[in-house]
Amino acid sequence: MQDNYLHQGLRNKLVEILKNKGIKDPKVLSAIATIPRHLLLESAFVSHAYQDKAFPIAANQTISQPYTVAFQTELLQINPGDKVLEIGTGSGYQAAILHRLGAKVYTIERIKTLYLQAKQNLDKIGIRLKYMSYGDGYQGLPMYAPFDKIIVTAAAPYVPQALIEQLKPGGRLVIPVGKDQQEMKLMLKSEQGDLEESTHGFFRFVPLLKDKT
Ligand code: SAH
């Protein structure tokens, strides 16, 4: 399957929907306008790819809703060259958006089939991340730390200490915290290492899981 003008048209409509829902950052919107989300889903679901909906991928997981991806990405305020850690690779869509914004992306996925599939997905659309890891996001990636930005794309019961430690002074961590629904938290680490937390509304994510399957 390819990416053609019909898909481009659907993406342009999706961008309009996201603007109407309050996404403002033109760079984030243009990343959404260029990443072929339909190529990251099962081929049977093309017609769903550009609705603003979460969608099932393998292993009972979901590709996040485009609005949620745009919202979290906006909170991160990506600058080209930022070293970014993502927890929960899933389909690879969020990682592709970060890459398109010029970030050096490191990502962790704990389900092997998804880790392998995300590799294939990103190959297919010509995106090469800095590093893809099959492992446990609670631990972060100490070997590659510190990071300018960290994004968690699954529901965390609490903010893992390892992620706070692996954030650079001046860095930003975006993480949905909670059980049935999650409050989006933005944590800023000051140059002195203090944390400042703000909250940004409620969302629903699949849970951040503890052990490898
Ligand atoms: N960012 C993804 C959405 C992922 S859904 C996308 O753009 O498609 C959440 C993902 O987090 C799932 O793939 C799930 O397997 C993964 N996950 C759950 N617990 C994890 C953990 N402890 N470490 C890393 N990944 C985890």
Short mmCIF file of C-alpha atoms and ligand atoms in Angstrom, two decimals:
data_model
loop_
_atom_site.label_atom_id
_atom_site.label_comp_id
_atom_site.label_asym_id
_atom_site.label_seq_id
_atom_site.Cartn_x
_atom_site.Cartn_y
_atom_site.Cartn_z
CA MET A 1 0.00 0.00 0.00
CA GLN A 2 1.12 3.50 -0.71
CA ASP A 3 0.59 7.05 0.33
CA ASN A 4 -1.33 9.03 -2.27
CA TYR A 5 -3.28 12.28 -2.63
CA LEU A 6 -6.39 10.69 -1.12
CA HIS A 7 -4.49 9.93 2.09
CA GLN A 8 -3.01 13.42 1.99
CA GLY A 9 -6.51 14.85 1.72
CA LEU A 10 -7.65 12.83 4.74
CA ARG A 11 -4.64 14.01 6.73
CA ASN A 12 -5.41 17.63 5.88
CA LYS A 13 -8.92 17.10 7.24
CA LEU A 14 -7.51 15.51 10.38
CA VAL A 15 -5.30 18.56 10.88
CA GLU A 16 -8.39 20.78 10.69
CA ILE A 17 -10.10 18.62 13.33
CA LEU A 18 -7.08 18.89 15.63
CA LYS A 19 -6.94 22.68 15.16
CA ASN A 20 -10.60 22.88 16.11
CA LYS A 21 -9.86 20.84 19.23
CA GLY A 22 -7.20 23.36 20.25
CA ILE A 23 -3.89 22.13 18.85
CA LYS A 24 -1.97 25.25 17.83
CA ASP A 25 1.69 24.46 17.25
CA PRO A 26 2.16 24.69 13.45
CA LYS A 27 5.15 22.33 13.54
CA VAL A 28 3.13 19.65 15.33
CA LEU A 29 0.25 20.08 12.87
CA SER A 30 2.58 19.82 9.91
CA ALA A 31 4.13 16.65 11.33
CA ILE A 32 0.61 15.17 11.59
CA ALA A 33 0.00 16.29 8.00
CA THR A 34 3.02 14.37 6.73
CA ILE A 35 3.25 11.07 8.65
CA PRO A 36 1.25 8.36 6.80
CA ARG A 37 -0.62 6.93 9.80
CA HIS A 38 -2.49 4.44 7.59
CA LEU A 39 0.78 2.64 6.86
CA LEU A 40 1.20 1.94 10.59
CA LEU A 41 -2.17 0.19 10.94
CA GLU A 42 -3.36 -3.15 9.58
CA SER A 43 -4.22 -2.61 5.92
CA ALA A 44 -7.90 -3.41 6.47
CA PHE A 45 -8.25 -0.27 8.56
CA VAL A 46 -7.24 2.41 6.05
CA SER A 47 -10.61 4.10 6.27
CA HIS A 48 -10.15 4.55 10.02
CA ALA A 49 -6.59 5.80 9.93
CA TYR A 50 -7.42 9.48 9.72
CA GLN A 51 -10.32 9.67 12.11
CA ASP A 52 -9.41 11.22 15.43
CA LYS A 53 -9.65 7.89 17.23
CA ALA A 54 -7.45 5.46 19.08
CA PHE A 55 -7.22 2.17 17.23
CA PRO A 56 -6.30 -1.42 18.12
CA ILE A 57 -2.86 -2.69 17.11
CA ALA A 58 -1.49 -6.14 18.02
CA ALA A 59 -1.39 -7.62 21.55
CA ASN A 60 -4.46 -5.74 22.85
CA GLN A 61 -2.67 -2.41 22.60
CA THR A 62 -3.74 0.76 20.85
CA ILE A 63 -2.22 3.43 18.67
CA SER A 64 -3.02 6.66 20.52
CA GLN A 65 -5.69 9.01 19.24
CA PRO A 66 -4.16 11.68 16.96
CA TYR A 67 -5.40 14.43 19.30
CA THR A 68 -3.59 12.82 22.22
CA VAL A 69 -0.39 12.43 20.19
CA ALA A 70 -0.59 16.08 19.11
CA PHE A 71 -1.40 17.26 22.66
CA GLN A 72 1.48 15.40 24.31
CA THR A 73 3.86 16.47 21.55
CA GLU A 74 2.83 20.10 21.96
CA LEU A 75 3.53 19.91 25.71
CA LEU A 76 7.03 18.58 25.00
CA GLN A 77 8.00 21.66 22.92
CA ILE A 78 10.44 19.75 20.74
CA ASN A 79 13.43 21.61 19.37
CA PRO A 80 15.42 20.10 16.51
CA GLY A 81 18.23 17.99 17.94
CA ASP A 82 16.45 17.28 21.25
CA LYS A 83 17.24 13.88 22.68
CA VAL A 84 13.83 12.36 23.43
CA LEU A 85 12.90 9.16 25.26
CA GLU A 86 9.51 7.60 24.53
CA ILE A 87 8.03 4.88 26.74
CA GLY A 88 5.58 2.65 24.81
CA THR A 89 6.59 2.45 21.13
CA GLY A 90 3.33 0.74 20.10
CA SER A 91 2.84 1.29 16.37
CA GLY A 92 5.72 3.76 16.13
CA TYR A 93 3.38 6.65 15.19
CA GLN A 94 4.24 8.95 18.11
CA ALA A 95 7.93 8.22 17.57
CA ALA A 96 7.57 9.09 13.87
CA ILE A 97 5.99 12.43 14.77
CA LEU A 98 8.84 13.24 17.18
CA HIS A 99 11.38 12.26 14.54
CA ARG A 100 9.70 14.50 11.98
CA LEU A 101 10.09 17.41 14.42
CA GLY A 102 13.84 16.85 14.38
CA ALA A 103 14.20 14.92 17.64
CA LYS A 104 16.70 12.14 18.19
CA VAL A 105 14.26 9.50 19.34
CA TYR A 106 14.96 6.65 21.76
CA THR A 107 11.96 4.41 22.43
CA ILE A 108 11.13 1.42 24.63
CA GLU A 109 8.47 -1.25 24.08
CA ARG A 110 7.85 -4.18 26.40
CA ILE A 111 5.85 -6.43 24.05
CA LYS A 112 8.11 -8.20 21.60
CA THR A 113 5.66 -8.50 18.70
CA LEU A 114 4.98 -4.77 18.87
CA TYR A 115 8.68 -3.93 19.14
CA LEU A 116 9.34 -5.97 15.98
CA GLN A 117 6.34 -4.62 14.16
CA ALA A 118 7.19 -1.01 14.98
CA LYS A 119 10.63 -1.57 13.46
CA GLN A 120 9.02 -2.80 10.25
CA ASN A 121 6.47 0.02 10.29
CA LEU A 122 9.09 2.72 10.61
CA ASP A 123 11.27 1.08 7.93
CA LYS A 124 8.29 1.10 5.64
CA ILE A 125 7.86 4.86 5.97
CA GLY A 126 11.59 5.53 5.81
CA ILE A 127 12.10 6.64 9.41
CA ARG A 128 15.17 5.63 11.34
CA LEU A 129 15.09 6.32 15.08
CA LYS A 130 18.23 6.70 17.18
CA TYR A 131 17.47 3.59 19.21
CA MET A 132 14.60 1.13 19.65
CA SER A 133 14.66 -0.99 22.76
CA TYR A 134 12.73 -4.09 23.79
CA GLY A 135 12.55 -3.59 27.53
CA ASP A 136 10.85 -2.09 30.55
CA GLY A 137 10.00 1.58 30.39
CA TYR A 138 9.93 1.90 34.19
CA GLN A 139 13.72 1.65 34.04
CA GLY A 140 14.17 4.23 31.28
CA LEU A 141 17.44 3.91 29.35
CA PRO A 142 20.24 4.69 31.82
CA MET A 143 22.90 3.90 29.20
CA TYR A 144 21.69 6.75 26.99
CA ALA A 145 20.57 9.24 29.67
CA PRO A 146 20.13 12.12 30.20
CA PHE A 147 17.31 13.20 27.87
CA ASP A 148 16.01 16.66 27.00
CA LYS A 149 12.46 15.36 26.88
CA ILE A 150 10.67 12.20 28.04
CA ILE A 151 7.18 11.11 26.96
CA VAL A 152 5.20 8.22 28.42
CA THR A 153 2.41 6.93 26.16
CA ALA A 154 0.78 4.44 28.57
CA ALA A 155 -1.06 5.01 31.86
CA ALA A 156 1.43 5.18 34.72
CA PRO A 157 0.31 4.45 38.31
CA TYR A 158 2.98 6.94 39.47
CA VAL A 159 5.92 8.82 37.98
CA PRO A 160 8.84 6.36 37.83
CA GLN A 161 11.85 7.70 39.69
CA ALA A 162 14.25 6.46 36.98
CA LEU A 163 12.59 8.75 34.44
CA ILE A 164 12.95 11.78 36.69
CA GLU A 165 16.60 10.94 37.20
CA GLN A 166 17.18 10.55 33.46
CA LEU A 167 15.75 13.98 32.65
CA LYS A 168 18.27 16.78 31.96
CA PRO A 169 18.13 19.98 33.99
CA GLY A 170 15.86 22.22 31.90
CA GLY A 171 14.09 19.11 30.59
CA ARG A 172 10.39 18.27 30.23
CA LEU A 173 8.59 15.01 31.11
CA VAL A 174 5.03 14.40 29.90
CA ILE A 175 3.22 11.49 31.55
CA PRO A 176 -0.42 10.40 32.02
CA VAL A 177 -0.86 9.32 35.65
CA GLY A 178 -3.83 7.45 37.12
CA LYS A 179 -5.91 4.30 37.01
CA ASP A 180 -9.26 4.44 35.22
CA GLN A 181 -8.52 7.75 33.65
CA GLN A 182 -5.24 9.57 33.68
CA GLU A 183 -4.31 13.14 34.39
CA MET A 184 -1.72 14.49 31.96
CA LYS A 185 1.23 15.76 33.95
CA LEU A 186 4.02 17.99 32.70
CA MET A 187 7.10 18.01 34.92
CA LEU A 188 9.76 20.62 34.37
CA LYS A 189 13.20 20.10 35.83
CA SER A 190 14.91 23.39 36.64
CA GLU A 191 18.61 24.02 36.03
CA GLN A 192 19.04 23.43 39.80
CA GLY A 193 17.26 20.10 39.53
CA ASP A 194 13.98 21.12 41.20
CA LEU A 195 10.73 19.79 39.76
CA GLU A 196 7.72 21.87 38.89
CA GLU A 197 4.52 20.02 38.03
CA SER A 198 1.44 21.15 36.12
CA THR A 199 -1.65 19.20 35.03
CA HIS A 200 -3.34 19.29 31.64
CA GLY A 201 -6.65 17.47 31.68
CA PHE A 202 -7.77 13.86 31.62
CA PHE A 203 -7.12 11.12 29.06
CA ARG A 204 -7.44 7.35 28.71
CA PHE A 205 -4.44 5.16 27.97
CA VAL A 206 -3.70 1.44 28.12
CA PRO A 207 -1.76 0.65 31.30
CA LEU A 208 2.00 0.80 31.66
CA LEU A 209 2.76 -2.81 32.51
CA LYS A 210 5.31 -4.11 34.96
CA ASP A 211 6.70 -7.37 33.60
CA LYS A 212 7.75 -8.49 30.15
CA THR A 213 5.42 -10.95 28.42
N1 SAH B 1 3.07 5.52 21.35
C1 SAH B 1 2.26 4.46 20.76
C2 SAH B 1 1.00 4.16 21.59
C3 SAH B 1 1.31 3.12 22.49
S1 SAH B 1 0.08 2.35 23.47
C4 SAH B 1 1.87 4.76 19.35
O1 SAH B 1 2.13 5.87 18.87
O2 SAH B 1 1.32 3.87 18.69
C5 SAH B 1 1.14 1.98 24.85
C6 SAH B 1 2.27 1.06 24.57
O3 SAH B 1 3.03 0.95 25.77
C7 SAH B 1 1.87 -0.35 24.18
O4 SAH B 1 2.49 -0.70 22.98
C8 SAH B 1 2.39 -1.20 25.35
O5 SAH B 1 2.81 -2.48 24.97
C9 SAH B 1 3.55 -0.36 25.85
N2 SAH B 1 3.97 -0.61 27.22
C10 SAH B 1 3.19 -1.00 28.26
N3 SAH B 1 3.94 -1.12 29.38
C11 SAH B 1 5.21 -0.81 29.04
C12 SAH B 1 6.45 -0.74 29.76
N4 SAH B 1 6.53 -1.04 31.07
N5 SAH B 1 7.57 -0.37 29.08
C13 SAH B 1 7.51 -0.07 27.75
N6 SAH B 1 6.38 -0.12 27.02
C14 SAH B 1 5.24 -0.47 27.65
#
